[in-house]
Amino acid sequence: MVQTALTVLLGALRALLDLALPAALALAVLALALGGLALIDRDRARRTLNWLGTRAPHLSGWALAALLLGASLLVLNVSRRAVDARIAAQQSARYANAADPDGGQTVQVAPSAALLENRTYTRSLLLPNDVATRIRVDNSLDGLLPYLGTPGETVQDLRENFTRTPAGLRYTREVVMQSERPLDFDRSVVRADLRFVEPAGGRGTYYTAAFQASYRFRNPLGTPATLRFAFPLPGGSGTLSGFTLTVNGQALSASDLLNGSVWEGQVPAGGSVDVQVAYAHQGSRAWSYQLSRREAIKDLDVTVTADRPAKFQRYSLFPTSQTRPALGGPATLRWQLKNAVTAQDVAVVFTQGSVRETLTKVHLAQGLAVVLAALLIPLWAVTRRTPLSPLTLGGALLGLALGFTLGGVLTAYLPLLLAEVLGSLLGAALAWVILGGPRQARTPLIPLIACAALPLAFLTGGHAGLILTVLAATLLLLLLPRARWLAPVTA
C-alpha cells in the first residue's frame, strides 16, 4: 500500500510540475500588464501597487488556504487509489494471510420421507421346442440369460427358472423390488439464525448461520413398515460444523446413516417419527429453503433471524409476519403455512455491495466533504461573527483530510465500518482543535460533524440519499436564522 501511495504521489507531483509553466506565464503576463500600466498612467500604477501591497498579506493567507485545500484533496486522492489498489490485489491474490469465508449463497433443500414397500413382478417367456433346441449350447440355456435383461438396483430378490411344457420351454422370472411411496410431513419447524460478520482488511462480508429443524411423519399402514428419511445437505454452505441428526431421541452419527444424511428404520403400525437436525456454517448474500416438489403442506413453520435488512427473491414465498425492533437489533421473518399446496421457496437476499465499490464511493465523498467544509466553516464564522484566519481554515481542512486518510489505512486492520468511523471522528477532532477547540466558544463543531459524517452515509446500505438530505436540511435550518442579519432592511 505504501509503494502504491508513493507512486500515486509522484504522479500527482508531476501533474503539478506540468502546471508550473502556465503559472509562470500568467505571472509574467501580469508583470507586463503592470509595467505597461506604469508607462501609460504612473499614478494609477502606483495606486494599484499600493492596493496590492496593503492586501498582500490577506490575499497570501487565502492563497495559502487554497494551497492547503489542494494538498488535502491530493492526500485523499493518493489514499483512495492506494486503498483501491490494495483491495484489488487482495481479491486477485493466489495466497492470503487470513481465512476467507467458506460459504456462499446457501440453499437448503427440504427433506423427504418415504414408505419402503416390496413388490413382486413376474415375467414369463415361452420358447418353442425347435427354438430351444437351436439356442442350446453345451446342453444348457444359461447363455440366453444375458439377453433377457438385467434387474434394477432396487431388487431385493430374484428367482428365474426354465420349465419344459408340451408347448415348449417356458422361462419365468420373479423379481422382488423395493419402491418408495412419498409421505407428507405432519409438521416441519425450521429455524435459521444469521449473524453477519465484517472481517478486517476489506474482505467480503459473510454470515454465520445456525440451522435447526424438526420434522414429524408417521407410518400410514396398519402394519409395521420400513420408513426412510433423507435430509439433503445444503448447497453453497462450505464446511458444516456440529452436524447432528436425532431420530426419536436417538442421536445418530454419520456412520449410522446412509450417504451421510439418510435414515431407515422399522416403524410400528401408525407410529410417528420425530427428527431433529442441526448444524452451523458460513454463507453470504442469500439463504434459501427450497421445497423439493409440489406437495401438500400440513404445517410448515420457517423462521429466519438476521441482523441485516433483507429482501425477498421474486416469485418466492413472502413472509407471513415480520418483526423489526424499534431500537435496532435482529429482525425476525416468519413463514407459516397450514394445509397448503405450493412449490414456491423461501428465498431471502441481503443487501451487500462490493467492498471495493463501497470504499470508492466513501473516498470520493470524502473529497466532496472537504470542499463542503471549506465553504461551510467560513459561512458559519460569518453568521456567528467569529474571526477566522485563512491559515486556521487551511489547517482545519488538512486535519479533516488526514483523519479520512487514516480511516482508509485502518481498513487494512479493522472492519470497514469501524475503520471509516474512527477516521471520520479523528478528522473532525483534529479540525476542531485547529479551529480553537474548547478555547473558542463559537467553534463550527456542527458543520465539522456534518462534513465528517457525509462519507459514512454510503456505508448504510442504500440509505445514503435519505441521510444526505437530512444533513442538508439540518444545516440549512441552523444557518438561515443566523444569516437573517445579512439581509437588507426594508422599510
Short mmCIF file of C-alpha atoms in Angstrom, two decimals:
data_model
loop_
_atom_site.label_atom_id
_atom_site.label_comp_id
_atom_site.label_asym_id
_atom_site.label_seq_id
_atom_site.Cartn_x
_atom_site.Cartn_y
_atom_site.Cartn_z
CA MET A 1 0.00 0.00 0.00
CA VAL A 2 2.88 2.39 0.80
CA GLN A 3 4.51 1.75 -2.57
CA THR A 4 1.23 2.41 -4.36
CA ALA A 5 0.74 5.63 -2.37
CA LEU A 6 4.24 6.82 -3.32
CA THR A 7 3.61 6.04 -6.98
CA VAL A 8 0.35 7.98 -6.97
CA LEU A 9 2.01 10.88 -5.10
CA LEU A 10 4.81 11.08 -7.65
CA GLY A 11 2.24 11.14 -10.43
CA ALA A 12 0.39 13.99 -8.71
CA LEU A 13 3.63 15.95 -8.27
CA ARG A 14 4.39 15.50 -11.96
CA ALA A 15 0.96 16.90 -12.77
CA LEU A 16 1.67 19.90 -10.52
CA LEU A 17 5.02 20.48 -12.21
CA ASP A 18 3.25 20.45 -15.54
CA LEU A 19 1.20 23.40 -14.24
CA ALA A 20 4.30 25.36 -13.24
CA LEU A 21 4.96 26.67 -16.75
CA PRO A 22 1.39 28.02 -17.28
CA ALA A 23 1.54 29.65 -13.82
CA ALA A 24 4.89 31.30 -14.64
CA LEU A 25 3.48 32.58 -17.93
CA ALA A 26 0.45 34.03 -16.11
CA LEU A 27 2.69 35.85 -13.62
CA ALA A 28 4.84 37.18 -16.48
CA VAL A 29 1.76 38.49 -18.28
CA LEU A 30 0.60 40.17 -15.06
CA ALA A 31 4.01 41.82 -14.60
CA LEU A 32 4.00 43.04 -18.18
CA ALA A 33 0.49 44.43 -17.69
CA LEU A 34 1.60 46.37 -14.60
CA GLY A 35 4.67 47.66 -16.48
CA GLY A 36 2.52 48.81 -19.38
CA LEU A 37 0.12 50.50 -16.97
CA ALA A 38 3.08 52.34 -15.36
CA LEU A 39 4.16 53.67 -18.74
CA ILE A 40 0.66 54.89 -19.61
CA ASP A 41 -0.57 56.12 -16.23
CA ARG A 42 2.06 56.26 -13.49
CA ASP A 43 -0.37 57.44 -10.78
CA ARG A 44 -2.85 54.63 -11.39
CA ALA A 45 0.01 52.10 -11.41
CA ARG A 46 1.25 53.48 -8.09
CA ARG A 47 -2.25 53.20 -6.55
CA THR A 48 -2.56 49.64 -7.86
CA LEU A 49 0.77 48.65 -6.33
CA ASN A 50 -0.19 50.27 -3.04
CA TRP A 51 -3.52 48.40 -3.04
CA LEU A 52 -1.74 45.10 -3.74
CA GLY A 53 0.85 45.84 -1.04
CA THR A 54 -1.85 46.63 1.51
CA ARG A 55 -3.85 43.46 0.78
CA ALA A 56 -0.94 41.18 0.01
CA PRO A 57 -0.83 39.54 3.49
CA HIS A 58 -4.57 38.91 3.39
CA LEU A 59 -4.51 37.61 -0.17
CA SER A 60 -1.44 35.47 0.50
CA GLY A 61 -3.23 33.98 3.50
CA TRP A 62 -6.19 32.92 1.41
CA ALA A 63 -3.84 31.68 -1.30
CA LEU A 64 -2.13 29.54 1.33
CA ALA A 65 -5.55 28.28 2.47
CA ALA A 66 -6.31 27.35 -1.14
CA LEU A 67 -2.99 25.52 -1.36
CA LEU A 68 -3.79 23.59 1.82
CA LEU A 69 -7.19 22.72 0.36
CA GLY A 70 -5.45 21.41 -2.75
CA ALA A 71 -3.00 19.47 -0.58
CA SER A 72 -5.93 17.94 1.32
CA LEU A 73 -7.58 16.82 -1.90
CA LEU A 74 -4.25 15.45 -3.11
CA VAL A 75 -3.80 13.42 0.08
CA LEU A 76 -7.33 11.99 -0.26
CA ASN A 77 -6.73 11.09 -3.89
CA VAL A 78 -3.50 9.27 -3.02
CA SER A 79 -5.22 7.42 -0.18
CA ARG A 80 -8.18 6.41 -2.35
CA ARG A 81 -6.01 4.97 -5.09
CA ALA A 82 -3.76 3.17 -2.65
CA VAL A 83 -6.67 1.52 -0.84
CA ASP A 84 -8.30 0.56 -4.13
CA ALA A 85 -5.06 -1.00 -5.37
CA ARG A 86 -4.64 -2.93 -2.12
CA ILE A 87 -8.14 -4.39 -2.27
CA ALA A 88 -7.77 -5.24 -5.97
CA ALA A 89 -4.51 -7.05 -5.27
CA GLN A 90 -6.05 -8.81 -2.28
CA GLN A 91 -9.04 -10.08 -4.28
CA SER A 92 -6.88 -11.42 -7.10
CA ALA A 93 -4.06 -12.81 -4.94
CA ARG A 94 -3.44 -16.53 -5.01
CA TYR A 95 -2.42 -16.62 -1.36
CA ALA A 96 -3.90 -14.85 1.66
CA ASN A 97 -2.84 -14.13 5.23
CA ALA A 98 -6.36 -14.59 6.63
CA ALA A 99 -9.13 -17.12 6.19
CA ASP A 100 -11.72 -16.43 3.52
CA PRO A 101 -15.42 -17.21 4.10
CA ASP A 102 -16.02 -20.84 3.16
CA GLY A 103 -19.62 -20.43 2.07
CA GLY A 104 -21.72 -18.61 -0.49
CA GLN A 105 -25.41 -18.37 -1.30
CA THR A 106 -26.76 -21.25 0.76
CA VAL A 107 -29.66 -23.38 -0.49
CA GLN A 108 -31.16 -25.89 1.94
CA VAL A 109 -33.47 -28.31 0.15
CA ALA A 110 -36.39 -29.62 2.18
CA PRO A 111 -36.00 -33.25 3.30
CA SER A 112 -38.19 -36.10 2.13
CA ALA A 113 -39.84 -39.05 3.84
CA ALA A 114 -40.93 -42.26 2.15
CA LEU A 115 -42.55 -45.60 2.89
CA LEU A 116 -40.45 -48.51 1.59
CA GLU A 117 -42.53 -51.32 0.08
CA ASN A 118 -41.56 -54.59 -1.63
CA ARG A 119 -43.44 -55.51 -4.78
CA THR A 120 -43.16 -58.73 -6.79
CA TYR A 121 -43.05 -58.62 -10.59
CA THR A 122 -43.35 -61.80 -12.71
CA ARG A 123 -42.19 -62.17 -16.28
CA SER A 124 -42.78 -65.24 -18.45
CA LEU A 125 -41.42 -66.19 -21.89
CA LEU A 126 -42.34 -69.31 -23.93
CA LEU A 127 -39.72 -70.73 -26.32
CA PRO A 128 -40.93 -73.28 -28.86
CA ASN A 129 -39.12 -76.61 -28.80
CA ASP A 130 -37.32 -76.06 -32.10
CA VAL A 131 -36.05 -72.64 -30.95
CA ALA A 132 -34.92 -74.04 -27.61
CA THR A 133 -33.04 -76.79 -29.42
CA ARG A 134 -31.23 -74.32 -31.71
CA ILE A 135 -30.06 -71.99 -28.93
CA ARG A 136 -28.98 -74.75 -26.55
CA VAL A 137 -25.21 -74.58 -26.00
CA ASP A 138 -23.45 -77.45 -24.27
CA ASN A 139 -26.81 -78.82 -23.25
CA SER A 140 -27.50 -75.58 -21.27
CA LEU A 141 -29.64 -72.45 -21.73
CA ASP A 142 -27.57 -70.20 -19.42
CA GLY A 143 -26.21 -68.29 -22.39
CA LEU A 144 -29.71 -66.99 -23.01
CA LEU A 145 -29.97 -65.18 -19.65
CA PRO A 146 -27.98 -62.02 -20.53
CA TYR A 147 -30.43 -61.34 -23.36
CA LEU A 148 -33.43 -61.41 -21.03
CA GLY A 149 -32.49 -58.12 -19.35
CA THR A 150 -30.91 -57.20 -16.03
CA PRO A 151 -32.86 -56.14 -12.95
CA GLY A 152 -32.52 -52.67 -11.42
CA GLU A 153 -30.60 -51.58 -8.35
CA THR A 154 -33.60 -51.81 -6.02
CA VAL A 155 -34.03 -55.57 -6.49
CA GLN A 156 -34.41 -57.36 -3.18
CA ASP A 157 -34.83 -60.89 -4.51
CA LEU A 158 -34.57 -62.57 -7.92
CA ARG A 159 -35.76 -66.03 -8.99
CA GLU A 160 -35.67 -67.41 -12.51
CA ASN A 161 -36.05 -70.92 -13.98
CA PHE A 162 -36.88 -72.88 -17.09
CA THR A 163 -39.85 -75.29 -17.21
CA ARG A 164 -40.40 -77.74 -20.06
CA THR A 165 -44.02 -77.94 -21.23
CA PRO A 166 -45.66 -79.69 -24.22
CA ALA A 167 -45.82 -76.30 -25.98
CA GLY A 168 -42.14 -75.58 -25.47
CA LEU A 169 -39.65 -74.29 -22.95
CA ARG A 170 -41.07 -71.63 -20.57
CA TYR A 171 -38.77 -69.12 -18.89
CA THR A 172 -40.10 -67.45 -15.68
CA ARG A 173 -38.54 -64.58 -13.69
CA GLU A 174 -39.82 -63.33 -10.33
CA VAL A 175 -38.34 -60.05 -9.09
CA VAL A 176 -38.96 -58.53 -5.69
CA MET A 177 -38.24 -54.80 -5.98
CA GLN A 178 -38.26 -52.05 -3.40
CA SER A 179 -40.39 -48.99 -4.13
CA GLU A 180 -40.80 -45.69 -2.29
CA ARG A 181 -44.14 -44.07 -1.52
CA PRO A 182 -43.64 -40.38 -0.65
CA LEU A 183 -45.02 -39.31 2.72
CA ASP A 184 -46.10 -35.82 3.75
CA PHE A 185 -44.77 -34.33 6.96
CA ASP A 186 -47.27 -33.75 9.73
CA ARG A 187 -45.20 -30.79 10.92
CA SER A 188 -41.99 -29.05 9.85
CA VAL A 189 -40.35 -26.40 12.01
CA VAL A 190 -37.23 -24.67 10.65
CA ARG A 191 -35.10 -22.05 12.42
CA ALA A 192 -32.17 -20.20 10.82
CA ASP A 193 -30.21 -17.59 12.77
CA LEU A 194 -27.94 -15.48 10.51
CA ARG A 195 -25.36 -13.17 12.07
CA PHE A 196 -23.26 -11.04 9.73
CA VAL A 197 -19.53 -10.54 10.18
CA GLU A 198 -17.45 -7.65 8.83
CA PRO A 199 -13.91 -9.09 8.58
CA ALA A 200 -10.86 -6.88 8.81
CA GLY A 201 -8.89 -5.95 5.73
CA GLY A 202 -11.85 -5.15 3.49
CA ARG A 203 -12.72 -8.79 2.84
CA GLY A 204 -16.21 -9.74 1.74
CA THR A 205 -18.98 -9.70 4.30
CA TYR A 206 -20.39 -13.08 5.32
CA TYR A 207 -22.79 -14.51 7.87
CA THR A 208 -22.52 -17.32 10.38
CA ALA A 209 -25.68 -19.42 10.31
CA ALA A 210 -27.09 -21.71 12.97
CA PHE A 211 -29.69 -24.08 11.45
CA GLN A 212 -32.15 -26.09 13.49
CA ALA A 213 -35.13 -28.04 12.22
CA SER A 214 -37.60 -30.63 13.48
CA TYR A 215 -39.83 -32.88 11.36
CA ARG A 216 -42.60 -35.34 12.15
CA PHE A 217 -44.08 -38.00 9.89
CA ARG A 218 -45.88 -41.30 10.51
CA ASN A 219 -46.47 -44.80 9.21
CA PRO A 220 -49.85 -44.71 7.40
CA LEU A 221 -50.24 -48.52 7.33
CA GLY A 222 -51.95 -50.77 9.84
CA THR A 223 -48.86 -52.99 9.91
CA PRO A 224 -45.21 -52.29 10.76
CA ALA A 225 -43.27 -50.84 7.83
CA THR A 226 -39.86 -49.52 6.91
CA LEU A 227 -39.67 -45.74 6.59
CA ARG A 228 -36.87 -43.64 5.13
CA PHE A 229 -35.90 -40.04 5.93
CA ALA A 230 -33.50 -38.25 3.58
CA PHE A 231 -32.02 -34.88 4.54
CA PRO A 232 -30.13 -33.22 1.64
CA LEU A 233 -27.00 -31.40 2.74
CA PRO A 234 -27.14 -27.67 1.91
CA GLY A 235 -25.55 -26.34 -1.23
CA GLY A 236 -23.14 -23.40 -1.16
CA SER A 237 -22.56 -23.79 2.57
CA GLY A 238 -18.92 -24.79 2.63
CA THR A 239 -17.96 -26.72 5.76
CA LEU A 240 -20.74 -27.81 8.12
CA SER A 241 -19.86 -27.90 11.81
CA GLY A 242 -21.74 -29.52 14.65
CA PHE A 243 -23.95 -31.56 12.30
CA THR A 244 -26.36 -33.72 14.31
CA LEU A 245 -29.37 -35.79 13.29
CA THR A 246 -31.59 -37.17 16.04
CA VAL A 247 -34.38 -39.67 15.37
CA ASN A 248 -36.92 -40.31 18.14
CA GLY A 249 -34.46 -39.05 20.73
CA GLN A 250 -31.51 -41.12 19.49
CA ALA A 251 -28.57 -39.08 18.20
CA LEU A 252 -27.03 -40.63 15.11
CA SER A 253 -23.52 -40.14 13.76
CA ALA A 254 -22.52 -40.14 10.11
CA SER A 255 -21.56 -43.83 10.35
CA ASP A 256 -25.12 -44.68 11.41
CA LEU A 257 -26.63 -43.06 8.31
CA LEU A 258 -26.72 -43.90 4.63
CA ASN A 259 -24.73 -41.48 2.46
CA GLY A 260 -24.25 -39.26 5.50
CA SER A 261 -27.83 -37.99 5.82
CA VAL A 262 -30.34 -40.82 5.19
CA TRP A 263 -32.06 -42.81 7.94
CA GLU A 264 -34.05 -46.02 7.56
CA GLY A 265 -35.92 -47.80 10.30
CA GLN A 266 -38.80 -50.08 11.20
CA VAL A 267 -41.82 -48.16 12.47
CA PRO A 268 -44.85 -49.82 14.11
CA ALA A 269 -48.36 -49.51 12.69
CA GLY A 270 -49.48 -45.89 12.89
CA GLY A 271 -46.26 -44.92 14.67
CA SER A 272 -44.68 -41.49 14.27
CA VAL A 273 -41.07 -40.47 13.72
CA ASP A 274 -39.61 -37.26 15.14
CA VAL A 275 -36.39 -35.98 13.57
CA GLN A 276 -34.21 -33.07 14.69
CA VAL A 277 -31.40 -31.69 12.53
CA ALA A 278 -28.85 -29.02 13.49
CA TYR A 279 -25.66 -27.63 12.01
CA ALA A 280 -23.69 -24.40 11.67
CA HIS A 281 -21.91 -22.94 8.64
CA GLN A 282 -20.87 -19.75 6.85
CA GLY A 283 -22.62 -18.13 3.91
CA SER A 284 -23.05 -14.83 2.11
CA ARG A 285 -25.58 -12.75 0.17
CA ALA A 286 -28.57 -15.13 0.35
CA TRP A 287 -30.23 -18.03 2.18
CA SER A 288 -32.97 -20.25 0.74
CA TYR A 289 -35.19 -23.10 1.91
CA GLN A 290 -36.22 -24.94 -1.23
CA LEU A 291 -39.24 -27.23 -1.40
CA SER A 292 -38.23 -30.29 -3.37
CA ARG A 293 -41.60 -30.88 -5.04
CA ARG A 294 -45.15 -29.60 -5.23
CA GLU A 295 -46.60 -31.13 -2.12
CA ALA A 296 -49.43 -30.77 0.34
CA ILE A 297 -48.09 -28.96 3.40
CA LYS A 298 -49.94 -29.72 6.59
CA ASP A 299 -47.95 -27.47 8.89
CA LEU A 300 -44.79 -25.60 7.86
CA ASP A 301 -43.14 -23.02 10.12
CA VAL A 302 -39.94 -21.34 8.90
CA THR A 303 -38.30 -18.57 10.94
CA VAL A 304 -35.24 -16.61 9.81
CA THR A 305 -33.50 -14.21 12.18
CA ALA A 306 -31.00 -11.80 10.63
CA ASP A 307 -29.22 -8.67 11.82
CA ARG A 308 -29.20 -7.08 8.35
CA PRO A 309 -32.10 -5.79 6.21
CA ALA A 310 -33.40 -8.47 3.88
CA LYS A 311 -35.15 -8.60 0.54
CA PHE A 312 -37.02 -11.50 -0.99
CA GLN A 313 -36.44 -13.18 -4.29
CA ARG A 314 -39.18 -12.50 -6.79
CA TYR A 315 -41.90 -15.16 -7.06
CA SER A 316 -40.77 -16.73 -3.80
CA LEU A 317 -42.90 -17.03 -0.67
CA PHE A 318 -43.32 -13.70 1.12
CA PRO A 319 -43.19 -13.79 4.96
CA THR A 320 -46.48 -14.11 6.72
CA SER A 321 -45.11 -11.93 9.54
CA GLN A 322 -42.10 -9.68 10.14
CA THR A 323 -40.79 -8.28 13.41
CA ARG A 324 -38.25 -5.44 13.38
CA PRO A 325 -37.17 -3.97 16.76
CA ALA A 326 -37.68 -0.21 17.02
CA LEU A 327 -34.28 0.32 18.65
CA GLY A 328 -32.38 -1.87 16.24
CA GLY A 329 -31.32 -5.48 16.51
CA PRO A 330 -32.03 -8.64 14.54
CA ALA A 331 -35.23 -8.80 12.52
CA THR A 332 -37.41 -11.92 12.61
CA LEU A 333 -39.02 -13.18 9.41
CA ARG A 334 -41.59 -15.95 9.63
CA TRP A 335 -43.41 -18.14 7.14
CA GLN A 336 -46.37 -20.15 8.48
CA LEU A 337 -48.31 -22.37 6.08
CA LYS A 338 -51.10 -24.78 7.01
CA ASN A 339 -52.94 -27.11 4.62
CA ALA A 340 -51.33 -25.51 1.58
CA VAL A 341 -50.09 -26.85 -1.74
CA THR A 342 -47.11 -24.97 -3.15
CA ALA A 343 -43.82 -25.33 -4.94
CA GLN A 344 -42.56 -21.84 -4.07
CA ASP A 345 -39.43 -21.48 -2.00
CA VAL A 346 -38.34 -19.33 0.92
CA ALA A 347 -35.57 -17.17 -0.56
CA VAL A 348 -34.01 -14.31 1.42
CA VAL A 349 -31.45 -11.97 -0.17
CA PHE A 350 -29.37 -9.46 1.78
CA THR A 351 -28.18 -6.10 0.52
CA GLN A 352 -24.44 -6.39 0.10
CA GLY A 353 -22.49 -4.25 -2.31
CA SER A 354 -18.94 -4.80 -3.42
CA VAL A 355 -16.43 -3.80 -0.76
CA ARG A 356 -14.24 -2.19 -3.39
CA GLU A 357 -17.15 -0.25 -4.87
CA THR A 358 -18.37 0.87 -1.44
CA LEU A 359 -14.94 2.15 -0.43
CA THR A 360 -14.61 4.01 -3.72
CA LYS A 361 -17.89 5.81 -3.04
CA VAL A 362 -16.81 6.65 0.52
CA HIS A 363 -13.43 8.01 -0.54
CA LEU A 364 -14.86 10.08 -3.39
CA ALA A 365 -17.38 11.56 -0.94
CA GLN A 366 -14.51 12.47 1.40
CA GLY A 367 -13.12 14.91 -1.18
CA LEU A 368 -16.57 16.44 -1.50
CA ALA A 369 -16.79 16.68 2.29
CA VAL A 370 -13.52 18.63 2.49
CA VAL A 371 -14.67 21.07 -0.20
CA LEU A 372 -18.01 21.45 1.58
CA ALA A 373 -16.17 22.14 4.85
CA ALA A 374 -14.15 24.86 3.07
CA LEU A 375 -17.48 26.58 2.29
CA LEU A 376 -19.45 25.90 5.47
CA ILE A 377 -16.79 26.84 8.03
CA PRO A 378 -16.35 30.44 6.71
CA LEU A 379 -20.12 30.78 6.36
CA TRP A 380 -20.56 29.62 9.96
CA ALA A 381 -17.92 32.10 11.11
CA VAL A 382 -19.57 34.99 9.22
CA THR A 383 -23.06 34.23 10.55
CA ARG A 384 -21.69 33.94 14.13
CA ARG A 385 -19.34 36.94 13.69
CA THR A 386 -16.40 34.80 14.71
CA PRO A 387 -12.90 35.71 13.46
CA LEU A 388 -11.37 33.09 11.17
CA SER A 389 -7.87 33.31 9.72
CA PRO A 390 -7.15 31.67 6.34
CA LEU A 391 -4.26 29.67 7.79
CA THR A 392 -6.52 28.26 10.50
CA LEU A 393 -9.11 27.28 7.90
CA GLY A 394 -6.49 25.58 5.72
CA GLY A 395 -5.07 23.70 8.70
CA ALA A 396 -8.55 22.50 9.69
CA LEU A 397 -9.19 21.21 6.17
CA LEU A 398 -5.86 19.39 6.16
CA GLY A 399 -6.64 17.87 9.57
CA LEU A 400 -10.01 16.62 8.32
CA ALA A 401 -8.33 15.09 5.26
CA LEU A 402 -5.68 13.39 7.41
CA GLY A 403 -8.41 11.81 9.53
CA PHE A 404 -10.12 10.50 6.42
CA THR A 405 -6.79 9.14 5.19
CA LEU A 406 -6.23 7.31 8.47
CA GLY A 407 -9.65 5.70 8.07
CA GLY A 408 -8.61 4.30 4.70
CA VAL A 409 -5.37 2.95 6.17
CA LEU A 410 -7.24 1.34 9.08
CA THR A 411 -9.40 -0.69 6.66
CA ALA A 412 -6.39 -3.00 6.34
CA TYR A 413 -6.56 -3.79 10.08
CA LEU A 414 -10.14 -3.23 11.21
CA PRO A 415 -13.62 -3.95 9.86
CA LEU A 416 -14.70 -1.49 7.20
CA LEU A 417 -17.37 0.38 9.19
CA LEU A 418 -15.27 0.72 12.34
CA ALA A 419 -12.21 1.94 10.41
CA GLU A 420 -14.08 4.64 8.50
CA VAL A 421 -15.99 5.83 11.58
CA LEU A 422 -12.74 6.17 13.54
CA GLY A 423 -11.15 8.06 10.66
CA SER A 424 -14.06 10.49 10.39
CA LEU A 425 -14.13 11.11 14.16
CA LEU A 426 -10.39 11.73 14.25
CA GLY A 427 -10.60 14.12 11.27
CA ALA A 428 -13.40 16.10 12.89
CA ALA A 429 -11.48 16.21 16.19
CA LEU A 430 -8.27 17.46 14.51
CA ALA A 431 -10.14 20.17 12.62
CA TRP A 432 -12.00 21.21 15.78
CA VAL A 433 -8.76 21.55 17.77
CA ILE A 434 -7.08 23.57 14.99
CA LEU A 435 -10.09 25.92 14.82
CA GLY A 436 -9.84 26.64 18.53
CA GLY A 437 -11.35 23.66 20.23
CA PRO A 438 -12.67 24.24 23.74
CA ARG A 439 -10.98 27.67 23.87
CA GLN A 440 -13.27 29.03 21.14
CA ALA A 441 -16.89 29.42 22.22
CA ARG A 442 -18.27 29.50 18.68
CA THR A 443 -16.22 26.76 17.05
CA PRO A 444 -18.05 25.37 13.96
CA LEU A 445 -18.47 21.93 15.50
CA ILE A 446 -21.80 21.15 13.83
CA PRO A 447 -20.53 21.77 10.25
CA LEU A 448 -17.46 19.67 11.03
CA ILE A 449 -19.57 16.77 12.29
CA ALA A 450 -21.86 17.02 9.27
CA CYS A 451 -18.93 17.03 6.82
CA ALA A 452 -17.23 14.14 8.65
CA ALA A 453 -20.45 12.11 8.61
CA LEU A 454 -21.18 12.73 4.92
CA PRO A 455 -18.93 9.91 3.57
CA LEU A 456 -20.29 7.47 6.16
CA ALA A 457 -23.75 7.72 4.55
CA PHE A 458 -22.54 5.35 1.82
CA LEU A 459 -21.92 2.62 4.41
CA THR A 460 -25.59 2.41 5.41
CA GLY A 461 -26.65 0.01 2.64
CA GLY A 462 -28.94 2.00 0.37
CA HIS A 463 -29.95 4.86 2.70
CA ALA A 464 -27.33 7.38 1.57
CA GLY A 465 -29.86 9.63 -0.18
CA LEU A 466 -32.06 9.93 2.91
CA ILE A 467 -29.14 10.64 5.24
CA LEU A 468 -27.62 13.28 2.95
CA THR A 469 -30.99 15.01 2.62
CA VAL A 470 -31.44 15.10 6.40
CA LEU A 471 -27.91 16.50 6.87
CA ALA A 472 -28.52 19.22 4.28
CA ALA A 473 -31.85 20.19 5.81
CA THR A 474 -30.35 20.31 9.31
CA LEU A 475 -27.50 22.58 8.24
CA LEU A 476 -29.91 24.83 6.37
CA LEU A 477 -32.11 25.22 9.44
CA LEU A 478 -29.08 26.04 11.59
CA LEU A 479 -27.55 28.56 9.21
CA LEU A 480 -30.59 30.50 7.95
CA PRO A 481 -31.73 32.06 11.27
CA ARG A 482 -28.21 33.35 11.89
CA ALA A 483 -27.94 34.76 8.36
CA ARG A 484 -31.01 36.98 8.63
CA TRP A 485 -28.91 39.93 9.78
CA LEU A 486 -27.10 39.83 6.43
CA ALA A 487 -30.32 40.60 4.55
CA PRO A 488 -31.02 44.28 3.78
CA VAL A 489 -33.57 46.02 5.96
CA THR A 490 -36.72 47.01 4.06
CA ALA A 491 -38.87 49.95 5.12
#
